Coordinates of C-alpha atoms in Angstrom, one line a residue:
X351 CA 11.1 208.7 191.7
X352 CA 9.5 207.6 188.1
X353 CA 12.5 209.4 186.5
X354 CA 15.4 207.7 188.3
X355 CA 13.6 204.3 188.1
X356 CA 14.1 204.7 184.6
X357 CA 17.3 205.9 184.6
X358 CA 18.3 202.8 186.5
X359 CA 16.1 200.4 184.5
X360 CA 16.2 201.7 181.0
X361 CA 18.8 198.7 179.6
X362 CA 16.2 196.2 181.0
X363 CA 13.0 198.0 179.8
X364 CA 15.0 197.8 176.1
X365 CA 15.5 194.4 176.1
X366 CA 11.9 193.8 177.3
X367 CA 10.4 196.0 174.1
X368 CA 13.2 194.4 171.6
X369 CA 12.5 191.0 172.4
X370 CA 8.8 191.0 172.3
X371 CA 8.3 193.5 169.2
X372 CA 10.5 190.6 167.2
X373 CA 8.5 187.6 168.0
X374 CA 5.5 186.9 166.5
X375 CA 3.2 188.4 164.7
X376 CA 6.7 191.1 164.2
X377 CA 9.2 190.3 161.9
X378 CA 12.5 188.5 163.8
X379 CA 14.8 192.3 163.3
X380 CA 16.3 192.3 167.1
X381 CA 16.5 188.7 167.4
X382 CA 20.2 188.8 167.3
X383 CA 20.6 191.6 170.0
X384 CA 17.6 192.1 171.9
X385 CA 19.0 190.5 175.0
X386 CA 21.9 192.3 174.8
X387 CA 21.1 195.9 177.1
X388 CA 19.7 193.0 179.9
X389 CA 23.1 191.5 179.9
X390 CA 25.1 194.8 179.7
X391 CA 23.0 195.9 182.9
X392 CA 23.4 192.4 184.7
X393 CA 27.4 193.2 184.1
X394 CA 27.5 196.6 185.0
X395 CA 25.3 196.0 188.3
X396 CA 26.9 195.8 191.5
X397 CA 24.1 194.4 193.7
X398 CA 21.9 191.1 193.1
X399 CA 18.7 193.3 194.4
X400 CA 19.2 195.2 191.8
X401 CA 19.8 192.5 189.3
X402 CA 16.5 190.8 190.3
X403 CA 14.4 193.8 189.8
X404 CA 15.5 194.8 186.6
X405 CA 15.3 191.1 185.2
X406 CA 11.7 191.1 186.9
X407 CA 11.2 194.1 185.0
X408 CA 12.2 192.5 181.3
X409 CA 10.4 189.4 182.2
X410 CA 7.2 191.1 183.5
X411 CA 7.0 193.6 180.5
X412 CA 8.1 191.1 177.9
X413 CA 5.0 188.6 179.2
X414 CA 2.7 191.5 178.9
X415 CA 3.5 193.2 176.0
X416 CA 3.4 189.6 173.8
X417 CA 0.2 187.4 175.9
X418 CA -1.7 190.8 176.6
X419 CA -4.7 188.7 175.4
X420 CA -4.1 186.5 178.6
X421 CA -6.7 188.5 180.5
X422 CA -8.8 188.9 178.2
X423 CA -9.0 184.8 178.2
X424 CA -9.0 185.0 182.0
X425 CA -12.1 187.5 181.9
X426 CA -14.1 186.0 179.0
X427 CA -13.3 182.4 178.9
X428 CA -12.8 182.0 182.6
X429 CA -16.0 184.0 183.5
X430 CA -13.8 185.6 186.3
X431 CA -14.5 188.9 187.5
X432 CA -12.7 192.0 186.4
X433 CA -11.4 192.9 190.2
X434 CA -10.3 188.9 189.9
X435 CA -9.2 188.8 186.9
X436 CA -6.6 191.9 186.6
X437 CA -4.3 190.4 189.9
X438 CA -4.6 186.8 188.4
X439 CA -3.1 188.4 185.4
X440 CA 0.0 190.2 187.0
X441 CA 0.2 187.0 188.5
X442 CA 0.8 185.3 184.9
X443 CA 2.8 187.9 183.6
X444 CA 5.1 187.3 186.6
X445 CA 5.6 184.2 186.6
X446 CA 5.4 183.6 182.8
X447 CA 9.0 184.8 181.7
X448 CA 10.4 183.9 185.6
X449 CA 13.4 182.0 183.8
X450 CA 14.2 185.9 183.4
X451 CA 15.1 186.2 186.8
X452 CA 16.2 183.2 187.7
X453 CA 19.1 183.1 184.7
X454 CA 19.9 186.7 185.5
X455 CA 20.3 186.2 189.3
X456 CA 22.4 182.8 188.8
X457 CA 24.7 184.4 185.9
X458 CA 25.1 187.2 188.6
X459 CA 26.2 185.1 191.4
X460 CA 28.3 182.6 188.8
X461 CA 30.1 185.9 187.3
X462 CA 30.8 187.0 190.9
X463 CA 31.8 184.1 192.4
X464 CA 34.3 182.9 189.5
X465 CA 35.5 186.4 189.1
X466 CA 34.8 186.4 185.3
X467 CA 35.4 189.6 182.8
X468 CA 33.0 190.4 180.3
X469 CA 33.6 188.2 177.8
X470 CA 33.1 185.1 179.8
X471 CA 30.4 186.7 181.4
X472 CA 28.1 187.0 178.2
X473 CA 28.9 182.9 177.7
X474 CA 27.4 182.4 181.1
X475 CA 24.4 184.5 180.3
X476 CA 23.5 183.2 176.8
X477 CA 24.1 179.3 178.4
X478 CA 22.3 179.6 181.6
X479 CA 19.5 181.9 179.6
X480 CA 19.4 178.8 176.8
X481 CA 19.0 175.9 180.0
X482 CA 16.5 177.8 182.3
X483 CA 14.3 179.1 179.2
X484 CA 13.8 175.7 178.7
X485 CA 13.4 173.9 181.9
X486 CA 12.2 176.7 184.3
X487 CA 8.4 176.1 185.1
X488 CA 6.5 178.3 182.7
X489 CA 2.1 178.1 181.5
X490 CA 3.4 179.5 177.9
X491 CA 6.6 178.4 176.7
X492 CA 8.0 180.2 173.8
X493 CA 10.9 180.1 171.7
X494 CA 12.2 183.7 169.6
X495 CA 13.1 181.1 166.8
X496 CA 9.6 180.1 165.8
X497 CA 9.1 183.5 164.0
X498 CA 11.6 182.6 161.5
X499 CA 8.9 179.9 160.4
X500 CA 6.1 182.6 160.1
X501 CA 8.5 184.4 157.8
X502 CA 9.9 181.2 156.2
X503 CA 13.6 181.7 157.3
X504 CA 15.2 178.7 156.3
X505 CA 17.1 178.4 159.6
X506 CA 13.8 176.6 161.1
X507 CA 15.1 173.9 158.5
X508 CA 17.6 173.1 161.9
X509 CA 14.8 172.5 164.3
X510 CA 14.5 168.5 163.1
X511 CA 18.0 168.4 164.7
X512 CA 17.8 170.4 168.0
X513 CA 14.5 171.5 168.2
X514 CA 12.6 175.1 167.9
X515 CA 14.4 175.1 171.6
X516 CA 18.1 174.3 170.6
X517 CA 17.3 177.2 167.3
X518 CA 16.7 179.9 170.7
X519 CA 19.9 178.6 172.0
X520 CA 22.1 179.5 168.7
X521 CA 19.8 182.9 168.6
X522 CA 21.3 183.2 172.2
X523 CA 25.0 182.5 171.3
X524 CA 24.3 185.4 168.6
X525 CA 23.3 187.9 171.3
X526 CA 26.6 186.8 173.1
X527 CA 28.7 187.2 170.3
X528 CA 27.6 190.8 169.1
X529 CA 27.7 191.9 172.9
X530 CA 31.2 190.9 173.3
X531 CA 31.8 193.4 169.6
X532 CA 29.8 196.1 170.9
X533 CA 31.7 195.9 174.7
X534 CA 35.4 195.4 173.0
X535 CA 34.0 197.7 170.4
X536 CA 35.3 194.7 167.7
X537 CA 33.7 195.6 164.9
X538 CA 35.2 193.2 162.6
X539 CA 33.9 190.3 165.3
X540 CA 30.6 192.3 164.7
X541 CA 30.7 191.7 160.9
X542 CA 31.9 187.9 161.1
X543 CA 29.2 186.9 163.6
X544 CA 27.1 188.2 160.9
X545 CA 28.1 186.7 158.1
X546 CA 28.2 183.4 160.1
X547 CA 24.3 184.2 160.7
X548 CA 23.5 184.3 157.2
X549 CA 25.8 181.7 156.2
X550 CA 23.8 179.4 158.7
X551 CA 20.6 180.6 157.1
X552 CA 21.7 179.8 153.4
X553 CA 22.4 175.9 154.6
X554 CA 19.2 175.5 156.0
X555 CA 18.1 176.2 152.7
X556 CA 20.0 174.1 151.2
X557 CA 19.1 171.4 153.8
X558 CA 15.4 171.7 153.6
X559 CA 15.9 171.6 150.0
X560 CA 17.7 167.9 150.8
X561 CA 15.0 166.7 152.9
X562 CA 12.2 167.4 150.7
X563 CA 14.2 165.8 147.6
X564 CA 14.7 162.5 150.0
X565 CA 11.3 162.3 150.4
X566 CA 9.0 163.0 147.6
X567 CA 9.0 159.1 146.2
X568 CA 7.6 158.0 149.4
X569 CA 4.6 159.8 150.2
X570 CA 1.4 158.9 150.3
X571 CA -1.6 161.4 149.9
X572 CA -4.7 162.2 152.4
X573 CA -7.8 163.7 151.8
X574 CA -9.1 166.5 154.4
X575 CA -11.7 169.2 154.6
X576 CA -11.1 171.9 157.6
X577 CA -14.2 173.6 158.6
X578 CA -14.3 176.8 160.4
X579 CA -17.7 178.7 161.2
X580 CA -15.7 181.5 163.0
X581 CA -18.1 180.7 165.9
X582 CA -16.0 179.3 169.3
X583 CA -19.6 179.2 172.2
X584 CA -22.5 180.2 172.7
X585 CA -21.4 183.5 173.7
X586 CA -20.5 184.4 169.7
X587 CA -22.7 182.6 168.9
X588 CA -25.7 185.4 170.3
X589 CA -23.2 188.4 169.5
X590 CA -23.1 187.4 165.5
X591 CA -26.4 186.1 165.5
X592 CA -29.6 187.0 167.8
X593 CA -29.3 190.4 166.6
X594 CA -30.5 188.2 162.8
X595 CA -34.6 187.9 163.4
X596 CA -34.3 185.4 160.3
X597 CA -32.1 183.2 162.6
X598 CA -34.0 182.6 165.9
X599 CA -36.4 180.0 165.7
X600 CA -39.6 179.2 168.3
X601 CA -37.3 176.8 170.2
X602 CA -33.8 178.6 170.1
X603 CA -30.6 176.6 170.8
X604 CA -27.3 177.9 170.4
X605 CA -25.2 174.9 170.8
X606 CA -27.8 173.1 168.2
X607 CA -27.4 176.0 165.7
X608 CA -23.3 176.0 166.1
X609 CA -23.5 172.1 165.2
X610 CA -25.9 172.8 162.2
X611 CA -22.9 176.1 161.1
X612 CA -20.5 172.9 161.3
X613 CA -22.9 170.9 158.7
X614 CA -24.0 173.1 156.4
X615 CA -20.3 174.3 156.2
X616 CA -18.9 170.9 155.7
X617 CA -21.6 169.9 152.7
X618 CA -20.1 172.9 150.6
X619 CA -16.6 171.8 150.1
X620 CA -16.7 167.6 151.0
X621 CA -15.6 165.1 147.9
X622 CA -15.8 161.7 149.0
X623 CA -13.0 159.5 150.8
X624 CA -12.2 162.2 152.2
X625 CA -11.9 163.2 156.2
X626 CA -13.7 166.4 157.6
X627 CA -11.8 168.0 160.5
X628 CA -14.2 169.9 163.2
X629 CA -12.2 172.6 165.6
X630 CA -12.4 172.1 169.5
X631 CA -15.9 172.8 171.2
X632 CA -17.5 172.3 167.6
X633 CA -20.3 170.0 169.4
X634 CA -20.8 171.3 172.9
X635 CA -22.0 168.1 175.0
X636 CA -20.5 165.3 176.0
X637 CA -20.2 163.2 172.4
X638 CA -20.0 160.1 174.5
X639 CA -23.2 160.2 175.6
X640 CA -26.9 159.7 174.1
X641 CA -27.9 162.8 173.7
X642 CA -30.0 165.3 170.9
X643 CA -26.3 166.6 169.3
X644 CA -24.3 163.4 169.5
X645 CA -27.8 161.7 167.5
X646 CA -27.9 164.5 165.2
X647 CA -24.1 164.6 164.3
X648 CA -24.3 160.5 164.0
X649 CA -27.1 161.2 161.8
X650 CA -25.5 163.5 159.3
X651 CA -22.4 161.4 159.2
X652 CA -24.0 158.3 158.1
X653 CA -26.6 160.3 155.7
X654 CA -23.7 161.8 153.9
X655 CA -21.3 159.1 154.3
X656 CA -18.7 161.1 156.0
X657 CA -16.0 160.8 158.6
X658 CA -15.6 163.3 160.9
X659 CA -12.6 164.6 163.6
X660 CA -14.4 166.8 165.9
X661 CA -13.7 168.4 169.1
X662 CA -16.1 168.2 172.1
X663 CA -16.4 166.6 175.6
X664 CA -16.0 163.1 177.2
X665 CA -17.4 162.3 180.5
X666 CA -15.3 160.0 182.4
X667 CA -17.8 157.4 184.0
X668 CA -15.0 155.9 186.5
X669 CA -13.9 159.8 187.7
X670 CA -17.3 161.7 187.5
X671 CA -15.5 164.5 185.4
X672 CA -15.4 166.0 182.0
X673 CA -12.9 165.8 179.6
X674 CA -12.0 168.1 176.8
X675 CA -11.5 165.5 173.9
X676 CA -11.1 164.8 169.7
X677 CA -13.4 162.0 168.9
X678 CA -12.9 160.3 165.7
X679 CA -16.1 159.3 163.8
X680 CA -16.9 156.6 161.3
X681 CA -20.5 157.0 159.4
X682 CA -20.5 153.8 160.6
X683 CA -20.2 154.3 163.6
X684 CA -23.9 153.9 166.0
X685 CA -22.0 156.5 168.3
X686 CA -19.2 158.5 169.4
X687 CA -16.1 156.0 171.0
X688 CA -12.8 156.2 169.4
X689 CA -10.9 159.8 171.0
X690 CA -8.3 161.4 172.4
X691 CA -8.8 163.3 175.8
X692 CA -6.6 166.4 176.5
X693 CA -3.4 166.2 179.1
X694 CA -2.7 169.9 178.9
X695 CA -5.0 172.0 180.7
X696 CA -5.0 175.7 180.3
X697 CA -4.3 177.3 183.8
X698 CA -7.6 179.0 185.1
X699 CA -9.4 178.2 182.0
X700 CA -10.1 174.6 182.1
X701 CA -8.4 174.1 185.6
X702 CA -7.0 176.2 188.5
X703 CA -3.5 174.9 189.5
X704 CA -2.1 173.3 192.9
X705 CA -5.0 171.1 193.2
X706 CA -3.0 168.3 194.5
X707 CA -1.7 171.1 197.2
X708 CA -4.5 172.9 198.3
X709 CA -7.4 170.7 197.4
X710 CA -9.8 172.3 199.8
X711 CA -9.0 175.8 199.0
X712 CA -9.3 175.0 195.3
X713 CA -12.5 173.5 195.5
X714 CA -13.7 176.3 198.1
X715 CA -12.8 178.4 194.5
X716 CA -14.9 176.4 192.7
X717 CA -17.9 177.1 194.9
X718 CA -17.7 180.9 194.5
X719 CA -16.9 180.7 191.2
X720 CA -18.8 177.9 189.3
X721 CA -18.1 179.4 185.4
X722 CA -14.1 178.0 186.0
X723 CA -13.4 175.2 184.1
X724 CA -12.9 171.9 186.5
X725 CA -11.9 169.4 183.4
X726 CA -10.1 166.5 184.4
X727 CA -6.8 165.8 182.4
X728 CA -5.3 162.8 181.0
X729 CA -2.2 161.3 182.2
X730 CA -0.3 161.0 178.4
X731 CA -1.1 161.9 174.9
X732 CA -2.0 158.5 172.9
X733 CA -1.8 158.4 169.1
X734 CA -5.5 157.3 167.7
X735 CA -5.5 154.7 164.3
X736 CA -8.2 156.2 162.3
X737 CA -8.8 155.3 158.5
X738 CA -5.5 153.2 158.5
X739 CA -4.2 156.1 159.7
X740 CA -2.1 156.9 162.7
X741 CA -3.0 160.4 163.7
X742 CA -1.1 162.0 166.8
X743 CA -4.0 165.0 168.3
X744 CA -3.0 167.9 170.4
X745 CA -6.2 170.3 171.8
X746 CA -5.3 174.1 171.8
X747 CA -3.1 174.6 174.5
X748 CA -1.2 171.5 174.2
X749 CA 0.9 172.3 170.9
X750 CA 3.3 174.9 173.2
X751 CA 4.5 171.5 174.8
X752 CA 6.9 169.8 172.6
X753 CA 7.3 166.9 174.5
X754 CA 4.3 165.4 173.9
X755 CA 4.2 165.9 170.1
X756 CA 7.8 164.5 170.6
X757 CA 5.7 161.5 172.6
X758 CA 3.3 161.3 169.6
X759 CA 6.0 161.1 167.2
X760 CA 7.8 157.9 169.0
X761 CA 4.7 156.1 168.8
X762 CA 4.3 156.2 165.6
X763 CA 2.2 159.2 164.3
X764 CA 1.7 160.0 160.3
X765 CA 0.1 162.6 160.9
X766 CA -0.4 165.1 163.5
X767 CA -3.7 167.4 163.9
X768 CA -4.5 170.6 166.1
X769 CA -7.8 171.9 167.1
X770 CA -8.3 174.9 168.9
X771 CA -11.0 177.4 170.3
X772 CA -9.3 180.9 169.9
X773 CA -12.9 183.0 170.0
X774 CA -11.8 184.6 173.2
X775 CA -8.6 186.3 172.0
X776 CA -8.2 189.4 169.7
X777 CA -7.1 189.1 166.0
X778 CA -3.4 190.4 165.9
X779 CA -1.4 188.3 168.3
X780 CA -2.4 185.5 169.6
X781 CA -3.8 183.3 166.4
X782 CA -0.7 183.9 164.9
X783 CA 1.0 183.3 167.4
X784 CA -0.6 179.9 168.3
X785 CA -0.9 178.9 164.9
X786 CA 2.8 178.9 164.3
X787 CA 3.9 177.8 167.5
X788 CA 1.7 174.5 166.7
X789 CA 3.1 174.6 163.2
X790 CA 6.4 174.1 164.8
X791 CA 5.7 170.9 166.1
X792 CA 5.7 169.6 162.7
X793 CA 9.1 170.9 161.5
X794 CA 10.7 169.2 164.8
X795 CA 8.7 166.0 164.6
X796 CA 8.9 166.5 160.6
X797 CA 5.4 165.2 160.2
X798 CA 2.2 167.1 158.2
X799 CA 0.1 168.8 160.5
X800 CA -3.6 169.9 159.7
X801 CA -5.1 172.6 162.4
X802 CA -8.7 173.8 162.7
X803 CA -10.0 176.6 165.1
X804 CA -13.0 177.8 165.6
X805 CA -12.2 181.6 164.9
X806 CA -8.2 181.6 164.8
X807 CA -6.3 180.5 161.6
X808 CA -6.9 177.7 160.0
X809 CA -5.0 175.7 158.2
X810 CA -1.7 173.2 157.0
X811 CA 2.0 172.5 156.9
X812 CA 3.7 170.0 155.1
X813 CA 7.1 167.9 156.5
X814 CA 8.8 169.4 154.3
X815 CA 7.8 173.1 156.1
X816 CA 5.5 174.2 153.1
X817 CA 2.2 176.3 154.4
X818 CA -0.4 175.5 152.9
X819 CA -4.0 177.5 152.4
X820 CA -4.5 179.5 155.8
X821 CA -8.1 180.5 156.9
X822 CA -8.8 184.1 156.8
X823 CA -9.2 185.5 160.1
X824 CA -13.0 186.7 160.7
X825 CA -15.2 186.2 163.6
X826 CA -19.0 185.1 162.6
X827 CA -17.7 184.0 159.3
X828 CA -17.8 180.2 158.2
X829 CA -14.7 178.9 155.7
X830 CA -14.1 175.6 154.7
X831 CA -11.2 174.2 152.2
X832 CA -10.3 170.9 151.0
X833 CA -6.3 169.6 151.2
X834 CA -4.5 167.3 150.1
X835 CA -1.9 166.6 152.4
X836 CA 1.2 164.4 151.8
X837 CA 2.5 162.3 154.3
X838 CA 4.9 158.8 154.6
X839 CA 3.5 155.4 155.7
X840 CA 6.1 154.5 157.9
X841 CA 7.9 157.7 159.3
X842 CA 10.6 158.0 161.4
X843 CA 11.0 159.8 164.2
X844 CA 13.0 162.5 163.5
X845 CA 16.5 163.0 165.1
X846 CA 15.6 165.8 167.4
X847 CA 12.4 163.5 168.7
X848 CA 14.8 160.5 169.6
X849 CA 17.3 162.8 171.0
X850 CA 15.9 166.2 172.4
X851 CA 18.7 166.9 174.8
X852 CA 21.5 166.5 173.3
X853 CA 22.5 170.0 172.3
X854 CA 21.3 171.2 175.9
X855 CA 24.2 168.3 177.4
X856 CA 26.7 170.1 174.4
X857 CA 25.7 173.2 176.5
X858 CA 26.3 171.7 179.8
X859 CA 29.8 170.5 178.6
X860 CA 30.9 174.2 177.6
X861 CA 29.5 175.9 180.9
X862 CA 31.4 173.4 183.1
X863 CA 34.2 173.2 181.0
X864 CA 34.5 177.2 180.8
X865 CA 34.2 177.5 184.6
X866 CA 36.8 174.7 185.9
X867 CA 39.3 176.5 183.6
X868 CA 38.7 180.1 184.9
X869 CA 38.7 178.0 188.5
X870 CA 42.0 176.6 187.9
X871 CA 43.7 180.1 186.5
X872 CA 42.3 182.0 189.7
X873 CA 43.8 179.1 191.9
X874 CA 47.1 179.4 189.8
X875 CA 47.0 183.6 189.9

C-alpha cells in the first residue's frame, strides 16, 4: 500500500523536498524548477481526487519540512500539552501551504473545462499558483524569493517595484517556462529562459547600484545600540542560569535579573545621543504600570541619560487586557507612555483563532488551559515620532505581513525596527528564516531597518539592501553593537508601497486574456 502511494505521489513528494530544501536557511538551487514535478502530475492526472491529495501532500510536507519548529513553539511557548500539541500542529501544517490545493484543484478544473494542452496549462498553473499564494488565508506567509536576499542576489533589487511577492511570481513564470522545455523537450527554450534569468539578475545589479548612487547626498545618520542577552523568559532564564550558585541571590527574581542582563549589557557598548534598542519581552510586566521593573528601568534611563526602545506589555485600562507592545522611553521621561501595541498575533501563542466565532468554546479553552496567551490585538499599526524621528515598529510575528510595513511606510516612516522573542525555536531554521523575511520589508518599503531578538539574530539592513553586523547566534549569551544607520528625512514611499497590486492586475490581464482566446478557438473549432 506504502509502495504504490509512492508510486502515485512521487512527482508531488519531489516538488515538496525541492521547494523547501531551496528556501531559507538553503541556498535558492531549485527555485527555478521545483514546482515543476507538481505541475507535470496535476497535467498528467485524470481525476481531481487525485489532484487534491497529491497537492495536499506537497503543501503538507513542504509546511513541515520548512516550520518544523512550529510545534516546538506550540509546546514550549504555548505551554500546550504534547497529546495537544502534535494534532494542533498537523493542523498548521495543513492549512499553512492550503494555497497548494486550492491552485492545484482550480488549474485542474480551468485546464479541463477550457480543454487546454500543456503549454497553456503550465501558464494557468504558474498564474493561479502566483494569485492564491498571495491572497489564500495562510498564519506564515512566505515568498521563495526572499532567499535571494540572504544570499545577496541582486534580483531582490526588483522587490521596491513588485514586492518580495511579485519576485515569487517571475520565480513562478521560470518554473512555467523550463516545464514547457522539458515537456516539448526544447532545449534551446531551456537555455534562453536561462540566460533571461541571469540577464534579469545582472540589472538588478545594476539597479541597486542606481538607487544607492541617487541617494547617498541625502541621508542623514542615526545612532543605535542593539542589545541581546540571548535570554527570551524566565524559562532560559533558570536553564542558563540557576544551575550558577554565584547567580541566585536570597530573594531570586528571574524577570528582575533578565532586566538587570539588559542593563549591564547596554552600559558596555552605549556613546551618547545615541538610542538603545531592547528585543520583545526584554521587561516582563506591564511597562505602563507602577511597578518594581518599570521604576528600575526609569531609574537607569535617567541615571545614564539614555533612551531606550524596549519590548514589554501594556495593559489596556478600557478593555481589561494585555497587550504585547514597544514602548519608547525618554530619560526624561517619569514613566513608560509613548508605544506601539502589536496587531499581529501569533495563532495559539499569544491568541487562539475564531474568537469572534466561537467565543464560548474559545474561552471554555482558556479555562483548561490558562498558560495560552489571551493578548488583545490592535486594530492598525501606527508609526511612533521618537527623537524627531518617525520610527514604523513591527513585534515578531508581524514582519511576515507586508501590508502593514506597507501601512507604516505611507505614513511616513524613516525608519523601521523589529523586535522579536525567538528563545523557543531551534538555531538552524527559523532565526534565519525570520530575520530575513523581516529584512525584506525594508527592501520593499526601501527604508533602514534595525531588528533585536532576544536569542535569534540580531541585527541591520540599509535601503540600499546592505547587511550590516548580524548577532551571533547563542542561547545564554549577551551581545551588544553600536550602528550607525543611514536613513533620509523625508522618504518616499516606495513604488511597490503606493502600488502593491499592480503586477498581480498585469497577471489577471494575461489569465483572462489567455482563456477568452482559447474560448473563442474551441467555439470556432
Amino acid at each position: 500500500m506504502l509502495a504504490k502511494s509512492l508510486s502515485i505521489y512521487k512527482l508531488p513528494l519531489l516538488s515538496a523536498l525541492l521547494i523547501s530544501l531551496s528556501y531559507i536557511p538553503f541556498y535558492p538551487w531549485a527555485t527555478l524548477f521545483s514546482f515543476i514535478p507538481l505541475w507535470i502530475f496535476i497535467l498528467r492526472s485524470k481525476s481531481l481526487k487525485t489532484v487534491f491529495y497529491g497537492s495536499l501532500i506537497t503543501g503538507t510536507l513542504l509546511a513541515a519540512i520548512s516550520s518544523y519548529w512550529i510545534f516546538i513553539a506550540i509546546f514550549e511557548f504555548g505551554q500546550i500539552p504534547v497529546l495537544l500539541a502534535l494534532p494542533l500542529s498537523l493542523l498548521f501544517f495543513l492549512i499553512a501551504q492550503l494555497f497548494i490545493p486550492l491552485s492545484s484543484v482550480c488549474s485542474f478544473l480551468i485546464k479541463k473545462h477550457f480543454q487546454l494542452n500543456k503549454a497553456y496549462g503550465l501558464l494557468v498553473l504558474a498564474t493561479i499558483f502566483s494569485l492564491l499564494q498571495q491572497f489564500t488565508p495562510t498564519p506564515l506567509p512566505w515568498f521563495a524569493s526572499t532567499t535571494f536576499l540572504q544570499y545577496q542576489i541582486p534580483l531582490y533589487h526588483f522587490a521596491d517595484l513588485i514586492g518580495f511577492a511579485g519576485l515569487n511570481s517571475v520565480l513562478l513564470l521560470f518554473n512555467a517556462s523550463l516545464g514547457y522545455a522539458y515537456l516539448y523537450k526544447k532545449k534551446y527554450w531551456a537555455l534562453n529562459t536561462i540566460i533571461l534569468f541571469f540577464t534579469l539578475v545582472s540589472l538588478g545589479h545594476f539597479y541597486g547600484q542606481a538607487y544607492k548612487t541617487s541617494t547617498v547626498k541625502n541621508q542623514k545618520t542615526l545612532s543605535m545600540q542593539i542589545v541581546q542577552t540571548g535570554i527570551g523568559s524566565v524559562i532560559d532564564y533558570k536553564k542558563y542560569f540557576i544551575n550558577k550558585p554565584s547567580k541566585l541571590q536570597k530573594n531570586f527574581n528571574p524577570r528582575r535579573q533578565i532586566l538587570e542582563l539588559h542593563k549591564k549589557e547596554t552600559l558596555k557598548t552605549i556613546k551618547p545621543n545615541s538610542i538603545s534598542l531592547w528585543p520583545e519581552s526584554a521587561l516582563l510586566n506591564y511597562a505602563n504600570q507602577n511597578n518594581p521593573l518599570s521604576q528600575n528601568l526609569n531609574a537607569f534611563s535617567k541615571t545614564h541619560n539614555i533612551s531606550i526602545i524596549f519590548g514589554s506589555w501594556f495593559f489596556n485600562q478600557k478593555h481589561q487586557a494585555p497587550q504585547i507592545s514597544l514602548f519608547f522611553h525618554s530619560p526624561k521621561d517619569t514613566k513608560s507612555t509613548l508605544s506601539y501595541k502589536k496587531v499581529k498575533l501569533v495563532p495559539f501563542g499569544e491568541t487562539l483563532p475564531l474568537q469572534q466565532y466561537f467565543p464560548k468554546f474559545i474561552q471554555w479553552i482558556y479555562t483548561q488551559i490558562p498558560s495560552v496567551g489571551n493578548f488583545l490585538a490592535e486594530k492598525k499599526p501606527l508609526i511612533k515620532t521618537f527623537q524627531n524621528i518617525n520610527f514604523g515598529s513591527q513585534i515578531c510575528y508581524e514582519s511576515l505581513f507586508p501590508e502593514l510595513s506597507r501601512d507604516l511606510s505611507q505614513q511616513g516612516a524613516q525608519i523601521l525596527i523589529n523586535v522579536s522573542n525567538d528563545s523557543w525555536y531551534d538555531s538552524w531554521f527559523q532565526p534565519r528564516q525570520h530575520l530575513y523575511t523581516s529584512f525584506s520589508r525594508a527592501i520593499e518599503n526601501r527604508l533602514p531597518m534595525v531588528r533585536a531578538t532576544t536569542t535569534g539574530i540580531s541585527g541591520a539592513i540599509l535601503a540600499n539592501g546592505n547587511v550590516l553586523k548580524l548577532s551571533p547566534y547563542k542561547k545564554g549569551a549577551s551581545w551588544s553593537h553600536l550602528y550607525s544607520i543611514k536613513y533620509l528625512q523625508n522618504p518616499s514611499p516606495s513604488f511597490y508601497a503606493k502600488h502593491p497590486y499592480w503586477f498581480n492586475y498585469l497577471l489577471l490581464i494575461f489569465l483572462f486574456s489567455l482563456l477568452i482566446t482559447k474560448y473563442k478557438k474551441n467555439n470556432c473549432n
